[in-house]
Amino acid sequence: LSNGAVLGLQAPLPLQPQYSLVCREIEYEIVPAALHNHIGLLPWSPLASGFLTGKYKQGEKVASDSRAASGGPMYARIMGKFTSKAQNWATLDVVREIADSLGATPSQVALSWVTNRPGVTAPIIGARTLKYLEDNLAGADLELGDTFTARLNEVSAPTPDEYPYGPFGEKQRRRYVDSSKQAIMELF
């Protein structure tokens, strides 16, 4: 960014990183850099491809109409990553407990948490139905408070993972501009 400023180039206004309670690795570098440079964050996948909606249960088969059951290699890989990590299930358990305590849905809790993170302007949501959209939008009004936020921060503390630091991130850096298919297929 400093080189761009010297050259008189327009700095980016927002960044669009993946960010959720189960994908917090951007807190190592991206969030501090964005805050330092006054760049807003528009996180994608704040519900972790639906994992944080609460509709998935550990050890149970996913519903046939869900994205996770679509048979696509990308969703299979993503959901496999989220469902194979014990920390993610522990995080989802806390999300459900907090939702029950507040009379909210797990989606609303997860969206409220990410929306109120430092530097976040607004999350990018991908609701498939009007019902999901209305539920997601209600998360904007949900106040978690310090106690619930601290519980979520503790249970979901970031750990170095596959993206952006591991093999998948390395493959993505060399992907074709118009498709991630090459990178995904090289991993299988």
C-alpha positions as protocol buffer text, in pm:
chain_id: "A"
residue {
  index: 1
  type: LEU
  ca { x: 0 y: 0 z: 0 }
}
residue {
  index: 2
  type: SER
  ca { x: 282 y: 239 z: 77 }
}
residue {
  index: 3
  type: ASN
  ca { x: 431 y: 185 z: -271 }
}
residue {
  index: 4
  type: GLY
  ca { x: 92 y: 259 z: -426 }
}
residue {
  index: 5
  type: ALA
  ca { x: 66 y: 579 z: -225 }
}
residue {
  index: 6
  type: VAL
  ca { x: 410 y: 693 z: -344 }
}
residue {
  index: 7
  type: LEU
  ca { x: 304 y: 623 z: -701 }
}
residue {
  index: 8
  type: GLY
  ca { x: -23 y: 810 z: -652 }
}
residue {
  index: 9
  type: LEU
  ca { x: -239 y: 501 z: -704 }
}
residue {
  index: 10
  type: GLN
  ca { x: -582 y: 454 z: -551 }
}
residue {
  index: 11
  type: ALA
  ca { x: -567 y: 234 z: -243 }
}
residue {
  index: 12
  type: PRO
  ca { x: -820 y: -47 z: -216 }
}
residue {
  index: 13
  type: LEU
  ca { x: -1126 y: 55 z: -19 }
}
residue {
  index: 14
  type: PRO
  ca { x: -1238 y: -285 z: 114 }
}
residue {
  index: 15
  type: LEU
  ca { x: -1080 y: -628 z: 132 }
}
residue {
  index: 16
  type: GLN
  ca { x: -1289 y: -943 z: 91 }
}
residue {
  index: 17
  type: PRO
  ca { x: -1131 y: -1218 z: 304 }
}
residue {
  index: 18
  type: GLN
  ca { x: -1294 y: -1537 z: 424 }
}
residue {
  index: 19
  type: TYR
  ca { x: -1376 y: -1480 z: 791 }
}
residue {
  index: 20
  type: SER
  ca { x: -1597 y: -1657 z: 1041 }
}
residue {
  index: 21
  type: LEU
  ca { x: -1587 y: -1816 z: 1383 }
}
residue {
  index: 22
  type: VAL
  ca { x: -1427 y: -2125 z: 1226 }
}
residue {
  index: 23
  type: CYS
  ca { x: -1193 y: -1940 z: 992 }
}
residue {
  index: 24
  type: ARG
  ca { x: -1010 y: -1670 z: 1188 }
}
residue {
  index: 25
  type: GLU
  ca { x: -658 y: -1697 z: 1049 }
}
residue {
  index: 26
  type: ILE
  ca { x: -688 y: -1352 z: 886 }
}
residue {
  index: 27
  type: GLU
  ca { x: -642 y: -1210 z: 1235 }
}
residue {
  index: 28
  type: TYR
  ca { x: -270 y: -1289 z: 1207 }
}
residue {
  index: 29
  type: GLU
  ca { x: -192 y: -1046 z: 925 }
}
residue {
  index: 30
  type: ILE
  ca { x: -488 y: -921 z: 724 }
}
residue {
  index: 31
  type: VAL
  ca { x: -692 y: -760 z: 1003 }
}
residue {
  index: 32
  type: PRO
  ca { x: -395 y: -569 z: 1151 }
}
residue {
  index: 33
  type: ALA
  ca { x: -290 y: -451 z: 804 }
}
residue {
  index: 34
  type: ALA
  ca { x: -644 y: -343 z: 719 }
}
residue {
  index: 35
  type: LEU
  ca { x: -679 y: -154 z: 1046 }
}
residue {
  index: 36
  type: HIS
  ca { x: -339 y: 12 z: 1003 }
}
residue {
  index: 37
  type: ASN
  ca { x: -423 y: 122 z: 650 }
}
residue {
  index: 38
  type: HIS
  ca { x: -787 y: 219 z: 721 }
}
residue {
  index: 39
  type: ILE
  ca { x: -926 y: -43 z: 484 }
}
residue {
  index: 40
  type: GLY
  ca { x: -1263 y: -199 z: 556 }
}
residue {
  index: 41
  type: LEU
  ca { x: -1325 y: -574 z: 557 }
}
residue {
  index: 42
  type: LEU
  ca { x: -1618 y: -736 z: 376 }
}
residue {
  index: 43
  type: PRO
  ca { x: -1588 y: -1098 z: 492 }
}
residue {
  index: 44
  type: TRP
  ca { x: -1724 y: -1373 z: 272 }
}
residue {
  index: 45
  type: SER
  ca { x: -1861 y: -1700 z: 408 }
}
residue {
  index: 46
  type: PRO
  ca { x: -1937 y: -1563 z: 757 }
}
residue {
  index: 47
  type: LEU
  ca { x: -2149 y: -1874 z: 818 }
}
residue {
  index: 48
  type: ALA
  ca { x: -1873 y: -2109 z: 696 }
}
residue {
  index: 49
  type: SER
  ca { x: -2071 y: -2247 z: 402 }
}
residue {
  index: 50
  type: GLY
  ca { x: -2366 y: -2309 z: 632 }
}
residue {
  index: 51
  type: PHE
  ca { x: -2172 y: -2491 z: 904 }
}
residue {
  index: 52
  type: LEU
  ca { x: -2249 y: -2216 z: 1158 }
}
residue {
  index: 53
  type: THR
  ca { x: -2624 y: -2218 z: 1086 }
}
residue {
  index: 54
  type: GLY
  ca { x: -2661 y: -2504 z: 1332 }
}
residue {
  index: 55
  type: LYS
  ca { x: -2824 y: -2737 z: 1081 }
}
residue {
  index: 56
  type: TYR
  ca { x: -2534 y: -2983 z: 1088 }
}
residue {
  index: 57
  type: LYS
  ca { x: -2494 y: -3234 z: 1370 }
}
residue {
  index: 58
  type: GLN
  ca { x: -2172 y: -3414 z: 1448 }
}
residue {
  index: 59
  type: GLY
  ca { x: -2183 y: -3775 z: 1332 }
}
residue {
  index: 60
  type: GLU
  ca { x: -2510 y: -3732 z: 1138 }
}
residue {
  index: 61
  type: LYS
  ca { x: -2556 y: -3740 z: 762 }
}
residue {
  index: 62
  type: VAL
  ca { x: -2620 y: -3400 z: 603 }
}
residue {
  index: 63
  type: ALA
  ca { x: -2957 y: -3321 z: 447 }
}
residue {
  index: 64
  type: SER
  ca { x: -2974 y: -3411 z: 79 }
}
residue {
  index: 65
  type: ASP
  ca { x: -3088 y: -3060 z: -18 }
}
residue {
  index: 66
  type: SER
  ca { x: -2789 y: -2887 z: 146 }
}
residue {
  index: 67
  type: ARG
  ca { x: -2485 y: -2751 z: -37 }
}
residue {
  index: 68
  type: ALA
  ca { x: -2271 y: -2994 z: 161 }
}
residue {
  index: 69
  type: ALA
  ca { x: -2454 y: -3284 z: -5 }
}
residue {
  index: 70
  type: SER
  ca { x: -2432 y: -3136 z: -356 }
}
residue {
  index: 71
  type: GLY
  ca { x: -2153 y: -3373 z: -457 }
}
residue {
  index: 72
  type: GLY
  ca { x: -1934 y: -3088 z: -579 }
}
residue {
  index: 73
  type: PRO
  ca { x: -1564 y: -3130 z: -498 }
}
residue {
  index: 74
  type: MET
  ca { x: -1533 y: -2777 z: -362 }
}
residue {
  index: 75
  type: TYR
  ca { x: -1820 y: -2814 z: -112 }
}
residue {
  index: 76
  type: ALA
  ca { x: -1703 y: -3162 z: -17 }
}
residue {
  index: 77
  type: ARG
  ca { x: -1356 y: -3027 z: 59 }
}
residue {
  index: 78
  type: ILE
  ca { x: -1482 y: -2721 z: 247 }
}
residue {
  index: 79
  type: MET
  ca { x: -1734 y: -2910 z: 460 }
}
residue {
  index: 80
  type: GLY
  ca { x: -1483 y: -3188 z: 517 }
}
residue {
  index: 81
  type: LYS
  ca { x: -1244 y: -2930 z: 655 }
}
residue {
  index: 82
  type: PHE
  ca { x: -1504 y: -2771 z: 882 }
}
residue {
  index: 83
  type: THR
  ca { x: -1652 y: -3098 z: 1009 }
}
residue {
  index: 84
  type: SER
  ca { x: -1321 y: -3274 z: 1074 }
}
residue {
  index: 85
  type: LYS
  ca { x: -1194 y: -3026 z: 1332 }
}
residue {
  index: 86
  type: ALA
  ca { x: -1301 y: -3076 z: 1694 }
}
residue {
  index: 87
  type: GLN
  ca { x: -1255 y: -2706 z: 1767 }
}
residue {
  index: 88
  type: ASN
  ca { x: -1519 y: -2621 z: 1506 }
}
residue {
  index: 89
  type: TRP
  ca { x: -1775 y: -2851 z: 1668 }
}
residue {
  index: 90
  type: ALA
  ca { x: -1694 y: -2699 z: 2007 }
}
residue {
  index: 91
  type: THR
  ca { x: -1742 y: -2354 z: 1855 }
}
residue {
  index: 92
  type: LEU
  ca { x: -2076 y: -2457 z: 1705 }
}
residue {
  index: 93
  type: ASP
  ca { x: -2187 y: -2594 z: 2044 }
}
residue {
  index: 94
  type: VAL
  ca { x: -2115 y: -2256 z: 2206 }
}
residue {
  index: 95
  type: VAL
  ca { x: -2289 y: -2074 z: 1920 }
}
residue {
  index: 96
  type: ARG
  ca { x: -2599 y: -2290 z: 1980 }
}
residue {
  index: 97
  type: GLU
  ca { x: -2588 y: -2231 z: 2357 }
}
residue {
  index: 98
  type: ILE
  ca { x: -2563 y: -1854 z: 2311 }
}
residue {
  index: 99
  type: ALA
  ca { x: -2842 y: -1858 z: 2052 }
}
residue {
  index: 100
  type: ASP
  ca { x: -3067 y: -2044 z: 2295 }
}
residue {
  index: 101
  type: SER
  ca { x: -2981 y: -1798 z: 2574 }
}
residue {
  index: 102
  type: LEU
  ca { x: -3064 y: -1497 z: 2356 }
}
residue {
  index: 103
  type: GLY
  ca { x: -3368 y: -1640 z: 2178 }
}
residue {
  index: 104
  type: ALA
  ca { x: -3180 y: -1613 z: 1850 }
}
residue {
  index: 105
  type: THR
  ca { x: -3063 y: -1853 z: 1581 }
}
residue {
  index: 106
  type: PRO
  ca { x: -2706 y: -1982 z: 1546 }
}
residue {
  index: 107
  type: SER
  ca { x: -2681 y: -1789 z: 1217 }
}
residue {
  index: 108
  type: GLN
  ca { x: -2768 y: -1464 z: 1392 }
}
residue {
  index: 109
  type: VAL
  ca { x: -2508 y: -1525 z: 1663 }
}
residue {
  index: 110
  type: ALA
  ca { x: -2233 y: -1605 z: 1410 }
}
residue {
  index: 111
  type: LEU
  ca { x: -2322 y: -1304 z: 1193 }
}
residue {
  index: 112
  type: SER
  ca { x: -2338 y: -1069 z: 1492 }
}
residue {
  index: 113
  type: TRP
  ca { x: -1995 y: -1186 z: 1605 }
}
residue {
  index: 114
  type: VAL
  ca { x: -1829 y: -1132 z: 1265 }
}
residue {
  index: 115
  type: THR
  ca { x: -2010 y: -802 z: 1201 }
}
residue {
  index: 116
  type: ASN
  ca { x: -1875 y: -660 z: 1526 }
}
residue {
  index: 117
  type: ARG
  ca { x: -1512 y: -761 z: 1471 }
}
residue {
  index: 118
  type: PRO
  ca { x: -1251 y: -485 z: 1434 }
}
residue {
  index: 119
  type: GLY
  ca { x: -1235 y: -347 z: 1081 }
}
residue {
  index: 120
  type: VAL
  ca { x: -1543 y: -531 z: 952 }
}
residue {
  index: 121
  type: THR
  ca { x: -1773 y: -307 z: 750 }
}
residue {
  index: 122
  type: ALA
  ca { x: -2032 y: -574 z: 672 }
}
residue {
  index: 123
  type: PRO
  ca { x: -2030 y: -948 z: 599 }
}
residue {
  index: 124
  type: ILE
  ca { x: -2118 y: -1083 z: 256 }
}
residue {
  index: 125
  type: ILE
  ca { x: -2406 y: -1325 z: 304 }
}
residue {
  index: 126
  type: GLY
  ca { x: -2522 y: -1587 z: 56 }
}
residue {
  index: 127
  type: ALA
  ca { x: -2870 y: -1679 z: 169 }
}
residue {
  index: 128
  type: ARG
  ca { x: -3041 y: -1928 z: -62 }
}
residue {
  index: 129
  type: THR
  ca { x: -3398 y: -1843 z: 39 }
}
residue {
  index: 130
  type: LEU
  ca { x: -3597 y: -1542 z: 158 }
}
residue {
  index: 131
  type: LYS
  ca { x: -3639 y: -1713 z: 497 }
}
residue {
  index: 132
  type: TYR
  ca { x: -3260 y: -1747 z: 534 }
}
residue {
  index: 133
  type: LEU
  ca { x: -3209 y: -1385 z: 422 }
}
residue {
  index: 134
  type: GLU
  ca { x: -3456 y: -1253 z: 679 }
}
residue {
  index: 135
  type: ASP
  ca { x: -3294 y: -1464 z: 950 }
}
residue {
  index: 136
  type: ASN
  ca { x: -2946 y: -1342 z: 851 }
}
residue {
  index: 137
  type: LEU
  ca { x: -3051 y: -976 z: 847 }
}
residue {
  index: 138
  type: ALA
  ca { x: -3192 y: -1006 z: 1199 }
}
residue {
  index: 139
  type: GLY
  ca { x: -2839 y: -1087 z: 1313 }
}
residue {
  index: 140
  type: ALA
  ca { x: -2747 y: -723 z: 1250 }
}
residue {
  index: 141
  type: ASP
  ca { x: -2958 y: -618 z: 1549 }
}
residue {
  index: 142
  type: LEU
  ca { x: -2835 y: -889 z: 1785 }
}
residue {
  index: 143
  type: GLU
  ca { x: -2614 y: -768 z: 2070 }
}
residue {
  index: 144
  type: LEU
  ca { x: -2390 y: -1042 z: 2205 }
}
residue {
  index: 145
  type: GLY
  ca { x: -2239 y: -846 z: 2493 }
}
residue {
  index: 146
  type: ASP
  ca { x: -1893 y: -887 z: 2638 }
}
residue {
  index: 147
  type: THR
  ca { x: -1947 y: -1223 z: 2810 }
}
residue {
  index: 148
  type: PHE
  ca { x: -2082 y: -1407 z: 2506 }
}
residue {
  index: 149
  type: THR
  ca { x: -1827 y: -1242 z: 2275 }
}
residue {
  index: 150
  type: ALA
  ca { x: -1545 y: -1351 z: 2507 }
}
residue {
  index: 151
  type: ARG
  ca { x: -1678 y: -1711 z: 2509 }
}
residue {
  index: 152
  type: LEU
  ca { x: -1689 y: -1715 z: 2129 }
}
residue {
  index: 153
  type: ASN
  ca { x: -1342 y: -1562 z: 2101 }
}
residue {
  index: 154
  type: GLU
  ca { x: -1197 y: -1821 z: 2337 }
}
residue {
  index: 155
  type: VAL
  ca { x: -1353 y: -2132 z: 2184 }
}
residue {
  index: 156
  type: SER
  ca { x: -1280 y: -2025 z: 1826 }
}
residue {
  index: 157
  type: ALA
  ca { x: -929 y: -1881 z: 1875 }
}
residue {
  index: 158
  type: PRO
  ca { x: -744 y: -1895 z: 1541 }
}
residue {
  index: 159
  type: THR
  ca { x: -495 y: -2170 z: 1471 }
}
residue {
  index: 160
  type: PRO
  ca { x: -267 y: -2194 z: 1167 }
}
residue {
  index: 161
  type: ASP
  ca { x: -454 y: -2396 z: 911 }
}
residue {
  index: 162
  type: GLU
  ca { x: -462 y: -2492 z: 551 }
}
residue {
  index: 163
  type: TYR
  ca { x: -575 y: -2156 z: 411 }
}
residue {
  index: 164
  type: PRO
  ca { x: -410 y: -1917 z: 350 }
}
residue {
  index: 165
  type: TYR
  ca { x: -90 y: -2072 z: 488 }
}
residue {
  index: 166
  type: GLY
  ca { x: -112 y: -2439 z: 390 }
}
residue {
  index: 167
  type: PRO
  ca { x: -131 y: -2643 z: 67 }
}
residue {
  index: 168
  type: PHE
  ca { x: -471 y: -2511 z: -45 }
}
residue {
  index: 169
  type: GLY
  ca { x: -357 y: -2151 z: -4 }
}
residue {
  index: 170
  type: GLU
  ca { x: -39 y: -2221 z: -199 }
}
residue {
  index: 171
  type: LYS
  ca { x: -242 y: -2379 z: -482 }
}
residue {
  index: 172
  type: GLN
  ca { x: -479 y: -2081 z: -485 }
}
residue {
  index: 173
  type: ARG
  ca { x: -186 y: -1841 z: -532 }
}
residue {
  index: 174
  type: ARG
  ca { x: -106 y: -2016 z: -862 }
}
residue {
  index: 175
  type: ARG
  ca { x: -464 y: -2067 z: -982 }
}
residue {
  index: 176
  type: TYR
  ca { x: -602 y: -1952 z: -1310 }
}
residue {
  index: 177
  type: VAL
  ca { x: -765 y: -1611 z: -1282 }
}
residue {
  index: 178
  type: ASP
  ca { x: -1101 y: -1735 z: -1411 }
}
residue {
  index: 179
  type: SER
  ca { x: -1130 y: -2056 z: -1209 }
}
residue {
  index: 180
  type: SER
  ca { x: -1032 y: -2231 z: -889 }
}
residue {
  index: 181
  type: LYS
  ca { x: -1105 y: -2570 z: -1047 }
}
residue {
  index: 182
  type: GLN
  ca { x: -738 y: -2636 z: -1129 }
}
residue {
  index: 183
  type: ALA
  ca { x: -626 y: -2574 z: -772 }
}
residue {
  index: 184
  type: ILE
  ca { x: -907 y: -2784 z: -627 }
}
residue {
  index: 185
  type: MET
  ca { x: -847 y: -3076 z: -863 }
}
residue {
  index: 186
  type: GLU
  ca { x: -472 y: -3080 z: -785 }
}
residue {
  index: 187
  type: LEU
  ca { x: -556 y: -3145 z: -421 }
}
residue {
  index: 188
  type: PHE
  ca { x: -753 y: -3463 z: -489 }
}
